[in-house]
Coordinates of C-alpha atoms in Angstrom, one line a residue:
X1 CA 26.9 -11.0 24.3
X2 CA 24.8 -14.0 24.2
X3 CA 21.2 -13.5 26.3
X4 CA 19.7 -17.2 26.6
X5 CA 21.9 -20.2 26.9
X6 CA 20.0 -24.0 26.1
X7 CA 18.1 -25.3 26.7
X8 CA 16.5 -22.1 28.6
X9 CA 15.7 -20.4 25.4
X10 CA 16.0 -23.0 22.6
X11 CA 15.7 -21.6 19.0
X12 CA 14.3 -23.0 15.9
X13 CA 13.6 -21.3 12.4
X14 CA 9.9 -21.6 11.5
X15 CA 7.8 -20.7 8.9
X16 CA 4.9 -18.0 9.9
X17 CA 2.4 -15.8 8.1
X18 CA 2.9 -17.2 4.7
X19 CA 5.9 -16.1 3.6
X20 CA 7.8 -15.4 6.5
X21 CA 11.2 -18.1 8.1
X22 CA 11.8 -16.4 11.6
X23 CA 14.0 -17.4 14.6
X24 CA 11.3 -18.7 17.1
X25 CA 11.1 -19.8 20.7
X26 CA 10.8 -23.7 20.7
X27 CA 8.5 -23.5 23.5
X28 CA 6.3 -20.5 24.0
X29 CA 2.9 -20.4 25.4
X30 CA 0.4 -20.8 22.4
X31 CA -2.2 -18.0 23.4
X32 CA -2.5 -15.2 25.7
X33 CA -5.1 -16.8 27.8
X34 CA -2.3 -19.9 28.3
X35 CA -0.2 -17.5 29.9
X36 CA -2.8 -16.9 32.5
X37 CA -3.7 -20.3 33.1
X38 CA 0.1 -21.2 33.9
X39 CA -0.2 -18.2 36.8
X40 CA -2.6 -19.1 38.5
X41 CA -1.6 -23.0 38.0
X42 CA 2.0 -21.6 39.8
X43 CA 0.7 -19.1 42.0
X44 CA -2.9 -18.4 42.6
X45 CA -2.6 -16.6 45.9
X46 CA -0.1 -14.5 44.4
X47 CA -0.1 -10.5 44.1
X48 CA -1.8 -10.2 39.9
X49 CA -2.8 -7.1 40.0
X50 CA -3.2 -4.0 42.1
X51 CA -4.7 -0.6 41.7
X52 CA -5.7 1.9 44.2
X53 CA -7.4 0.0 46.7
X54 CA -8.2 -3.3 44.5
X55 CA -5.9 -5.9 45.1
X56 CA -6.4 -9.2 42.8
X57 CA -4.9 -12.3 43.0
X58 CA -4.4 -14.8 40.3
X59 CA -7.2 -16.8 41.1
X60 CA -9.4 -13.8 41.9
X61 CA -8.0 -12.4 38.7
X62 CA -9.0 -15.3 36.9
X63 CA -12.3 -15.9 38.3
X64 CA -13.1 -12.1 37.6
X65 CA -12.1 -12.8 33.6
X66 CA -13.9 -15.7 32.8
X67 CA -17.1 -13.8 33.9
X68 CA -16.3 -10.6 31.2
X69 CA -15.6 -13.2 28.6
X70 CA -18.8 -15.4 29.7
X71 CA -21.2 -12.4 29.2
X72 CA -19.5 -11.3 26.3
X73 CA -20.1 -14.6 24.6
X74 CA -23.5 -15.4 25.6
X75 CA -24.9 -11.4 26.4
X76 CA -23.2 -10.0 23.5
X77 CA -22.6 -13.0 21.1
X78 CA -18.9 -11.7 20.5
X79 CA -17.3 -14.7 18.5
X80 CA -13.7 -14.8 17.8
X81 CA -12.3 -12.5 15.4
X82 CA -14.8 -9.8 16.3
X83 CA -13.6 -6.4 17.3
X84 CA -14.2 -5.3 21.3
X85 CA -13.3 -1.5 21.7
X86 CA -11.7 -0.3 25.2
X87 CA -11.8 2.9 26.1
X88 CA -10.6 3.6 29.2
X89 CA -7.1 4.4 31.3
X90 CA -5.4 2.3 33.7
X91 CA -8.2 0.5 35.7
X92 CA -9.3 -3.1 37.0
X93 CA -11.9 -3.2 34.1
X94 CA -9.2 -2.3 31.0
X95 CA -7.2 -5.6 32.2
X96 CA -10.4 -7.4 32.5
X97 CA -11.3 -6.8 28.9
X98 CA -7.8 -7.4 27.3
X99 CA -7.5 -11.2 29.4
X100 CA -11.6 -11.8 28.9
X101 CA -11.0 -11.1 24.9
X102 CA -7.6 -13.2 24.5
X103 CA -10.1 -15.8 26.2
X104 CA -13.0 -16.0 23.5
X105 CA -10.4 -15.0 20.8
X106 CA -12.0 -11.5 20.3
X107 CA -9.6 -9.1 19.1
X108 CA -9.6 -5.6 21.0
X109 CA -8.7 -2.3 20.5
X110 CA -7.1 -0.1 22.9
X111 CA -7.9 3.3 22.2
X112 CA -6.0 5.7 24.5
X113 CA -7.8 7.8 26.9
X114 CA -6.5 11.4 25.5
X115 CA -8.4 10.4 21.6
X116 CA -11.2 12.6 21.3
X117 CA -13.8 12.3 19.2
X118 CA -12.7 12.7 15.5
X119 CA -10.1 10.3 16.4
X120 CA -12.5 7.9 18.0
X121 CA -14.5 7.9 15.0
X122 CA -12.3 7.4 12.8
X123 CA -10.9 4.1 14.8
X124 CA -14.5 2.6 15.7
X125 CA -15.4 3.0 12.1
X126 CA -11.9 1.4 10.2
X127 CA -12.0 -1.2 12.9
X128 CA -15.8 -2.3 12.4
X129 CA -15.7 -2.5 16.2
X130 CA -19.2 -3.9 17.1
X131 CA -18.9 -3.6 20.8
X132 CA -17.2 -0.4 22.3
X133 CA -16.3 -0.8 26.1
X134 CA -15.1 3.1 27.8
X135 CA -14.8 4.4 30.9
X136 CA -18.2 7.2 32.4
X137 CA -15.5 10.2 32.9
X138 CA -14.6 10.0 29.1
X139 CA -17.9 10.0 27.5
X140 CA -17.8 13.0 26.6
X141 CA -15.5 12.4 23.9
X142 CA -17.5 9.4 22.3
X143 CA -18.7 9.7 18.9
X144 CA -22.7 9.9 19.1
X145 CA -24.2 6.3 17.8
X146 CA -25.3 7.8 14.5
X147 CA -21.7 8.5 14.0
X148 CA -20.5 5.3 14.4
X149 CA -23.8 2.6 13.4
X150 CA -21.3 -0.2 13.3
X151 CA -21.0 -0.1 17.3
X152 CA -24.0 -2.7 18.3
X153 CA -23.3 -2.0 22.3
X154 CA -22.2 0.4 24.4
X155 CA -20.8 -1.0 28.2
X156 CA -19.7 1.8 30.4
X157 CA -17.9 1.7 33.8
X158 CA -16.3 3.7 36.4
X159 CA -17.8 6.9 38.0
X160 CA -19.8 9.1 36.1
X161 CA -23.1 8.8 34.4
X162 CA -22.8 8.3 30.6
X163 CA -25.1 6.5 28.4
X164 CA -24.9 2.8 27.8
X165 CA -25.1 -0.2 29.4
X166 CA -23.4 -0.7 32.9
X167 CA -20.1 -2.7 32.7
X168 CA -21.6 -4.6 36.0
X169 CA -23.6 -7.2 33.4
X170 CA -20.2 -8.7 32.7
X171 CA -19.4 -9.1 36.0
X172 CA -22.2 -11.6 36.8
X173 CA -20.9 -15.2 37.3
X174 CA -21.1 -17.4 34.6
X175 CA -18.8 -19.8 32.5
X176 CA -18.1 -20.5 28.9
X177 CA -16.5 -22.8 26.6
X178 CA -12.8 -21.5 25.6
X179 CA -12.8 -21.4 21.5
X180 CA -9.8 -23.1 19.8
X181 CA -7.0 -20.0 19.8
X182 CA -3.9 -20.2 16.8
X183 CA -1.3 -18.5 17.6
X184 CA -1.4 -16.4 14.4
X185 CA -4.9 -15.2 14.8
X186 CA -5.2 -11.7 15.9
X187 CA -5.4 -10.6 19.6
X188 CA -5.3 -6.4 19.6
X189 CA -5.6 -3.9 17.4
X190 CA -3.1 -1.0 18.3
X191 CA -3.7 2.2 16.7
X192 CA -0.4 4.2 15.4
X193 CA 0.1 7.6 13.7
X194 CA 1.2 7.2 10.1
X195 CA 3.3 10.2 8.0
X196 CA 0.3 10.6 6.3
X197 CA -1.3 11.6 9.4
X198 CA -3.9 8.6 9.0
X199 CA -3.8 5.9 11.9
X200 CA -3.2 2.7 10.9
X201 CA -3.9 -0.6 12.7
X202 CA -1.2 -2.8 13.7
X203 CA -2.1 -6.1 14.4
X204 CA -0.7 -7.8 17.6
X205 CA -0.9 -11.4 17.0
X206 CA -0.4 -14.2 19.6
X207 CA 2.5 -15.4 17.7
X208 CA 4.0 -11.8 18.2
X209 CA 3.0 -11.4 22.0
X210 CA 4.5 -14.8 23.1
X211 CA 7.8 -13.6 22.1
X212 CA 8.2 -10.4 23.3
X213 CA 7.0 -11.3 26.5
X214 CA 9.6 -14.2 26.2
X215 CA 11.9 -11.7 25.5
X216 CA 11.4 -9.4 28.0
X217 CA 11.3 -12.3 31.3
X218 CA 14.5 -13.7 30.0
X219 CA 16.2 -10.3 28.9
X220 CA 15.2 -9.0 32.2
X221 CA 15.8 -11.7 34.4
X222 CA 11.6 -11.5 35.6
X223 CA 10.3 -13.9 38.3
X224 CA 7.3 -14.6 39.8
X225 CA 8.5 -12.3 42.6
X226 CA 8.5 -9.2 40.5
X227 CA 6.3 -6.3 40.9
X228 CA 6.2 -3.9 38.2
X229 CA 4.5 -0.5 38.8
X230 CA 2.4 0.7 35.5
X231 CA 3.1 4.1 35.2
X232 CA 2.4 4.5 31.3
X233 CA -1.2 4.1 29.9
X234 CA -2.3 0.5 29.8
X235 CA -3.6 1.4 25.7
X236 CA 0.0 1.5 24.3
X237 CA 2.2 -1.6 23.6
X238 CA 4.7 -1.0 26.6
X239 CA 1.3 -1.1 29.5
X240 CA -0.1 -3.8 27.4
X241 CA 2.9 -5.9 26.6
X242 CA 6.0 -4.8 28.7
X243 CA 4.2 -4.8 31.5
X244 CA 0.9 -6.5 31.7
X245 CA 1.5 -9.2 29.5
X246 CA 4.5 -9.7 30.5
X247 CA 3.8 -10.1 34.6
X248 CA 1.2 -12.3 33.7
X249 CA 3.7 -14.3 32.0
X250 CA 6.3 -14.4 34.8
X251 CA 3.3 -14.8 37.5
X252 CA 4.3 -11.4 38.9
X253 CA 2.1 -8.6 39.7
X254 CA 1.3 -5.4 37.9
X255 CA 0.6 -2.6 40.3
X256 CA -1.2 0.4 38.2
X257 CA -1.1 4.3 38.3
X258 CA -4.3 5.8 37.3
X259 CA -1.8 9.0 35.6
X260 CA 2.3 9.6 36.5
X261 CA 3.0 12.0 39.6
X262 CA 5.9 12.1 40.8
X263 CA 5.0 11.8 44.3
X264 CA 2.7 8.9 43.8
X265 CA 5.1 6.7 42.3
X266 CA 7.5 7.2 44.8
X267 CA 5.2 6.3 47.4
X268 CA 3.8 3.3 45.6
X269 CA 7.7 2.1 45.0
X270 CA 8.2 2.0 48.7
X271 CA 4.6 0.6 49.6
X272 CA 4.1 -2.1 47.5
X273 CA 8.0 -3.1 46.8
X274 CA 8.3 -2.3 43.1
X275 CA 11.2 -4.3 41.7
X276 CA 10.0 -3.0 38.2
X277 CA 9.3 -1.0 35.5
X278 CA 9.5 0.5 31.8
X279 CA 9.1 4.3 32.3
X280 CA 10.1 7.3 29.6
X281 CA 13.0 9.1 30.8
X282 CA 11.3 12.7 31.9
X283 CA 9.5 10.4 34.3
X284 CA 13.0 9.3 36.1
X285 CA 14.2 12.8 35.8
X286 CA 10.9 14.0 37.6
X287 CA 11.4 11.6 40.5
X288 CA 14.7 12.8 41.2
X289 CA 13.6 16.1 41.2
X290 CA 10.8 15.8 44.0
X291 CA 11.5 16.5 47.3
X292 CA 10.4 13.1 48.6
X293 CA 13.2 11.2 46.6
X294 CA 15.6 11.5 49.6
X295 CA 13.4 10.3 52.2
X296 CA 11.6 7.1 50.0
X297 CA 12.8 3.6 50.5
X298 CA 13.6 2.7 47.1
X299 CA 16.0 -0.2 47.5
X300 CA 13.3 -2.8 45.9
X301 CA 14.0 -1.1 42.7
X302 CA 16.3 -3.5 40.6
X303 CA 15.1 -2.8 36.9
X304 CA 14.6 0.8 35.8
X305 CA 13.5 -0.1 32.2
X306 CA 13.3 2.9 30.0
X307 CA 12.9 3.9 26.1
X308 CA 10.6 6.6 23.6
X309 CA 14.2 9.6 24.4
X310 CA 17.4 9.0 25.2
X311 CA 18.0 8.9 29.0
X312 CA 20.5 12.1 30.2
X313 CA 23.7 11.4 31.1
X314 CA 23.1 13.7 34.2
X315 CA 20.0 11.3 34.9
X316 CA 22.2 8.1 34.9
X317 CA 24.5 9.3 37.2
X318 CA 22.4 10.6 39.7
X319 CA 19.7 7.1 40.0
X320 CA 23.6 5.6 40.0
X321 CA 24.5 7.3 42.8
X322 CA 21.1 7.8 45.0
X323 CA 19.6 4.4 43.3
X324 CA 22.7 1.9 44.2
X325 CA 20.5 -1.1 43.4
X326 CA 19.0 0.0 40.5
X327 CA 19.9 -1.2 37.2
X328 CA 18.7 0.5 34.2
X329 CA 17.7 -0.6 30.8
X330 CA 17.2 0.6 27.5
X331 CA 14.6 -1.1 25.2
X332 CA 14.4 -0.1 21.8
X333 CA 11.2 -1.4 19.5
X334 CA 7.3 0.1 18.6
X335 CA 4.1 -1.1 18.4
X336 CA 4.7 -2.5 14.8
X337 CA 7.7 -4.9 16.7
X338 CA 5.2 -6.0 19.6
X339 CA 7.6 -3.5 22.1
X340 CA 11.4 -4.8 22.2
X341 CA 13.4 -5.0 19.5
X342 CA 16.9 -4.5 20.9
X343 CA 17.8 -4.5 24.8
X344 CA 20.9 -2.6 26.6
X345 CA 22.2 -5.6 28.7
X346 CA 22.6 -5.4 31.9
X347 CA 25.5 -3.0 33.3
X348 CA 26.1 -1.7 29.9
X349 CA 24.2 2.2 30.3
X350 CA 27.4 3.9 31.4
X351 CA 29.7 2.3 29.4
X352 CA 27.4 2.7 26.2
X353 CA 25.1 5.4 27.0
X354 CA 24.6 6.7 22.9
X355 CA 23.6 2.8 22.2
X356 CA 20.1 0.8 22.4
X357 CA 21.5 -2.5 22.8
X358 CA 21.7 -5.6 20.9
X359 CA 19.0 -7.6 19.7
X360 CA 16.7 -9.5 21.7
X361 CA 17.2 -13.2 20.8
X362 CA 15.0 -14.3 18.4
X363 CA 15.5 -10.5 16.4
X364 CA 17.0 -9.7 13.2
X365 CA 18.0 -6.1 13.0
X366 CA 19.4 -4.3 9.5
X367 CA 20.9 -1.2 8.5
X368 CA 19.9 -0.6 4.7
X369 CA 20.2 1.9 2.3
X370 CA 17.9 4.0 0.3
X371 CA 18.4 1.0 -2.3
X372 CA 17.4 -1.7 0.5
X373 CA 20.7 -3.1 0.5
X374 CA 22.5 -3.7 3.8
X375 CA 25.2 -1.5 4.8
X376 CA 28.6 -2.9 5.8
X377 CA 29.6 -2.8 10.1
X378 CA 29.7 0.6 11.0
X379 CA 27.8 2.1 8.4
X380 CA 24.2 4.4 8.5
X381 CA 21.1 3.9 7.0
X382 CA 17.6 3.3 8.1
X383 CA 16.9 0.2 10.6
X384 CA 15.0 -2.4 9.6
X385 CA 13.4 -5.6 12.0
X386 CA 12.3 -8.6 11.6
X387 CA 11.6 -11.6 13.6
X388 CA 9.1 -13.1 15.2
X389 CA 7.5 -10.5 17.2
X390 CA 7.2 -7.9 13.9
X391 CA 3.1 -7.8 13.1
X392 CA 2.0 -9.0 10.0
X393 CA 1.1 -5.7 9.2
X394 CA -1.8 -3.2 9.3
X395 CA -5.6 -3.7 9.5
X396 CA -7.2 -3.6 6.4
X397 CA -4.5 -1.6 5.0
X398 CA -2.3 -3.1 2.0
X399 CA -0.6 -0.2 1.0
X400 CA 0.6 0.7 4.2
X401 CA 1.4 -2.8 4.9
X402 CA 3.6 -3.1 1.6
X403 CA 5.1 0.2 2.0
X404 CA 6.5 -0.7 5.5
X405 CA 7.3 -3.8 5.4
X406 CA 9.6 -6.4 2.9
X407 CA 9.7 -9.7 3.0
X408 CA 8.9 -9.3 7.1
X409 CA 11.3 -6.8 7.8
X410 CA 9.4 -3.7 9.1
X411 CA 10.7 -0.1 7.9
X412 CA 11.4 1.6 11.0
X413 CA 11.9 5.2 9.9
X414 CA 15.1 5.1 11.9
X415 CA 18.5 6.1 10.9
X416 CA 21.3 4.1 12.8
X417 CA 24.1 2.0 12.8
X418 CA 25.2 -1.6 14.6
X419 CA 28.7 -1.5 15.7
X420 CA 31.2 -4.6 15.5
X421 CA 30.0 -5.7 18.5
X422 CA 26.2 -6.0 17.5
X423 CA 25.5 -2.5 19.7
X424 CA 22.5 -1.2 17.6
X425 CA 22.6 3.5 17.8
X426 CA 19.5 5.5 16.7
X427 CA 20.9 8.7 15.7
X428 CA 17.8 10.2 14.4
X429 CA 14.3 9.7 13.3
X430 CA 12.0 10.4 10.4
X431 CA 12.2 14.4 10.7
X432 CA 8.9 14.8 10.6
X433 CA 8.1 12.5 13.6
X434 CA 7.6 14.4 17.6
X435 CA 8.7 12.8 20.5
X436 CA 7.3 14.2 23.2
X437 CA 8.3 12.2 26.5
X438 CA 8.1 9.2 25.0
X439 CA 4.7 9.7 22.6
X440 CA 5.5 9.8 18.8
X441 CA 3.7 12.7 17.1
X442 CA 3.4 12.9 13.6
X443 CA 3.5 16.5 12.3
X444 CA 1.7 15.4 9.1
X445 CA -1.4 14.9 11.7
X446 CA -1.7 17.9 13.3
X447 CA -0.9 20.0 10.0
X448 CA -4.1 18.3 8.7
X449 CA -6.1 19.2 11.7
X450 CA -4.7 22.9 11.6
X451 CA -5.8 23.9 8.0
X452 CA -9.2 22.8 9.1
X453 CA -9.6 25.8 10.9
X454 CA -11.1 28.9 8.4
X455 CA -8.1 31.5 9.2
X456 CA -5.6 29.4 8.9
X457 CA -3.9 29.5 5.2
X458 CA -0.5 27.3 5.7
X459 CA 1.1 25.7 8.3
X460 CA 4.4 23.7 9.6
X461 CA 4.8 21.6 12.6
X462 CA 7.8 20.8 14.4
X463 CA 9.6 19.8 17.5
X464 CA 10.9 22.4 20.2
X465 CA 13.2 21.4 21.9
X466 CA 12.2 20.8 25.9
X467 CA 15.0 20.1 29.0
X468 CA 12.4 17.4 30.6
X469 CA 10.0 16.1 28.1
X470 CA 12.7 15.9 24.9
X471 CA 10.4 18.0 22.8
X472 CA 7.0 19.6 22.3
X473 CA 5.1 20.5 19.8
X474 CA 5.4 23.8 17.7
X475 CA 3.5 25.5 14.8
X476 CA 4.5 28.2 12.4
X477 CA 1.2 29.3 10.9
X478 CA 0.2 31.5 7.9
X479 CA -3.2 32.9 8.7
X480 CA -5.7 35.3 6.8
X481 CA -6.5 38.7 7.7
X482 CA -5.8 39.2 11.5
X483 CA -6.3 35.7 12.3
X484 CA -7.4 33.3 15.6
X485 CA -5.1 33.8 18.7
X486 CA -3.1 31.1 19.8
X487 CA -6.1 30.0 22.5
X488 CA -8.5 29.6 19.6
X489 CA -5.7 27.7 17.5
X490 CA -5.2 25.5 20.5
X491 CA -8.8 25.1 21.4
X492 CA -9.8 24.1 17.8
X493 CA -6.9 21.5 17.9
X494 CA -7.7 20.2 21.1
X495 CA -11.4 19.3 20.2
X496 CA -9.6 17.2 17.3
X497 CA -6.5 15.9 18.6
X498 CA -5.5 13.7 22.0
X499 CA -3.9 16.3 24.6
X500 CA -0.4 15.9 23.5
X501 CA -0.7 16.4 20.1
X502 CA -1.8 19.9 20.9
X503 CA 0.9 23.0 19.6
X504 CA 1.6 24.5 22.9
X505 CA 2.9 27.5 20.9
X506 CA 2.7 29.1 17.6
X507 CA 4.8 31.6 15.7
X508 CA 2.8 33.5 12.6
X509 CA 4.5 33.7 9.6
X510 CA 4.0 36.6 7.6
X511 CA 3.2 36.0 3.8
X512 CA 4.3 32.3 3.2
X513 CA 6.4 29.3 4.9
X514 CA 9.7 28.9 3.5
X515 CA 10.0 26.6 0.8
X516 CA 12.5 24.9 -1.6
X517 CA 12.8 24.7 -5.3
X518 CA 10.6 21.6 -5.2
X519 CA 8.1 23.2 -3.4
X520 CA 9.1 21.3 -0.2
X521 CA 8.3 23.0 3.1
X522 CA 11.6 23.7 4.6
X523 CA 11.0 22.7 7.8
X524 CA 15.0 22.2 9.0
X525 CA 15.1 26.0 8.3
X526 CA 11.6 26.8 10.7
X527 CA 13.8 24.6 13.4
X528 CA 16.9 26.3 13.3
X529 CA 14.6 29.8 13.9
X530 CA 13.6 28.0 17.3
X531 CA 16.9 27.9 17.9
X532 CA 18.1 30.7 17.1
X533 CA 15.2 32.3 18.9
X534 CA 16.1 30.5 22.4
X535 CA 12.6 29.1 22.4
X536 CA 12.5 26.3 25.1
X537 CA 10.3 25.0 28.0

């Protein structure tokens, strides 16, 4: 299948980031801050954002960003290139700060609203963030200032009292003069879990972000009519890019969720006419499930766009049957690809339910081997991407730039296969990896956190398996003596860890974990004792 025809998605090869020749977009917008020009040019009056009982249009919208990035520049003296924290959840102010920072060229940093304070530090600190932005309700969790002396400022909003200076300082009127933007210069910093349980910073240029938003209008078939309901946090690359990004791009609106309930997104579906939106699979499974699915007016629903777990066959029949007008999508990609990779077209979810799709236009998807040579048609081995929306790599980190990515080809971690047709299947993931409804967990991260704790001696991490979120997070621990309970085990992790990361349960392992003769944890063996022990949510 071909997705673009000229001239409405022209390609051209290009050189980019020194040593890369990638399939580009001939015409692309040349900054995130053009994208929102071109809206409110189009449509000013229109719908740009909405969230609880803020409604913002384009021109509001606009009005409301050139005053963050004003008071940024002159308050805060934030020049391009410097790093603005943000963190916060899905509210008016987070959208503020990522348009107000595209605007001045600042580069910020989404940091998700379940990182706690360890975590925190640890990102303020490798990102030399001099200006941390974060909602009053999570200030709790922020790292005191002696913790972190690279943080110059501290601008709080929302409800709540929490020390630092009120967010309503960058909401006073005033103007500035837009810096000079190239594409290639950085515009967020996304955090993401390594195997070595250390986060590493990928960098989200503009380059990157003009193509998969590109991608994702065209792929999609978005308009300016769109309305696409953010259900997932606003910090990861689907909220920022899938959706955000990407209705800005179209001139649609973006209508938020503070957190997923079932209920709520039905209502807000039939309320504000959602014709969109990129939701993990448990959370189509839990709509189905509630009783207010059979009385909700969902017929605005046309794209059902979906990815992080393979969507249940039962679940595609049943939106098929009781959703008529819906048409669901799989989109395969990461936060290293800028989101979307590979797209199921259109019509294609029944007929190739086990695939991901084909590449998105300007991609370049491989199967290699553990020699890095490509595998003939057919054939397994780990996927690799390149193309135009693949980051240049990792903040301030060579050797995990080097070790993930060739020649601009990132490493995914993947094992699939591409059919004959160009149908890309995942068939599994690096082992050690946790995907619980649609957040990747690294095991290697919360093994580190766990042998913090005195009594514990050993541990293993792993997935258990789970009907609705795909899997959650188990630990087989060796401890000394009589040991911490599970609540203490949990509690000490959940002072380190975001919420999800959390073991929900723990078996205790009496003298040693399984091992082989390299001294390997063998961690298939702890998952087949799950198994065999019928442990399941």
């Amino acid at each position: 299948m071909v997705w673009l025809s000229e001239p409405e998605g022209r390609l051209r090869d290009e050189a980019h980031f020194g040593n890369r020749v990638v399939r580009c977009f001939a015409e692309r917008p040349p900054h995130v801050d053009a994208m929102l020009q071109r809206a409110v040019e189009t449509g000013a009056d229109r719908d740009a954002v909405v969230c609880g009982e803020i409604r913002l249009t384009y021109a509001e919208l606009d009005r409301r960003v050139e005053a963050v990035a004003a008071n940024l520049w002159n308050r805060f003296r934030v020049r391009p290139g410097e790093r603005v924290a943000l963190y916060g959840g899905n509210a008016p102010e987070s959208v503020l700060v990522f348009l107000a920072g595209a605007r001045i060229g600042a580069v910020v940093i989404p940091l998700s609203e379940r990182l706690r304070r360890a975590e925190l530090q640890y990102m303020l600190s490798d990102s030399g963030a001099r200006i941390l932005i974060f909602e009053a309700e999570l200030g709790q969790h922020v790292p005191e200032p002696s913790r972190t002396p690279g943080v110059e400022h501290r601008i709080v909003f929302g409800d709540g009292k929490s020390d630092g200076v009120s967010f309503d300082v960058l909401r006073e009127p005033a103007s500035v003069t837009r810096p000079a933007i190239a594409e290639e210069e950085i515009a967020y910093i996304l955090y993401t879990s390594g195997t070595t349980g250390r986060p590493k910073g990928a960098l989200l240029t503009h380059f990157n972000i003009a193509h998969s938003v590109i991608h994702y209008g065209a792929c999609m078939g978005l308009t300016d009519t769109d309305r696409s309901l953010m259900a997932v946090p606003i910090a990861h690359v689907t909220g920022l890019v899938a959706q955000l990004l990407t209705m800005v791009h179209v001139g649609g609106a973006t209508v938020m969720m503070r957190a997923f309930k079932a209920e709520h997104a039905l209502a807000m579906i039939t309320e504000e006419r959602i014709t969109h939106s990129v939701m993990v699979p448990a959370m189509y499974e839990l709509m189905l499930r509630h009783a207010d699915f059979a009385t909700s007016d969902l017929g605005s629903m046309r794209i059902g766009a979906f990815g992080g777990a393979p969507m249940p066959q039962a679940t595609i029949a049943s939106l098929r049957e009781r959703m008529p007008n819906l048409t669901l999508m799989n989109v395969y990609g990461a936060t290293e690809t800028t989101s979307p990779a590979t797209m199921l077209p259109p019509g294609m979810i029944e007929s190739r339910p086990g695939s991901v799709g084909i590449s998105v236009p300007c991609a370049d998807i491989r199967i290699m081997d553990e020699h890095h040579c490509e595998v003939p048609t057919g054939q397994t081995g780990e996927i690799w991407i390149g193309g135009p929306m693949v980051v240049p790599g990792y903040w301030r980190n060579a050797d995990a730039t080097a070790d993930s990515f060739t020649a601009g080809y990132w490493h995914s971690g993947d094992v699939g296969r591409i059919d004959e047709d160009g149908y890309l299947e995942v068939l599994d993931r690096t082992k050690d990896m946790i995907n619980r409804g649609g957040y990747k967990i690294y095991s290697a991260e919360v093994e580190n956190v766990l042998t913090q704790h005195v009594d514990v001696v050993e541990c293993a991490v792993v997935a258990r398996p789970c009907p609705v979120l795909g899997e959650r997070v188990h630990a087989f621990v060796v401890l000394s003596g009589t040991g911490a309970g599970d609540k203490d085990l949990k509690a000490f992790c959940a002072d380190r860890l975001a919420d999800y990361k959390v073991p929900e349960a723990f078996t205790r392992i009496d003298g040693a974990l399984p091992r082989n003769a390299n001294g390997k944890v063998m961690k298939e063996r702890l998952r087949a004792q799950l198994q065999d022990t019928g442990k399941s949510a």
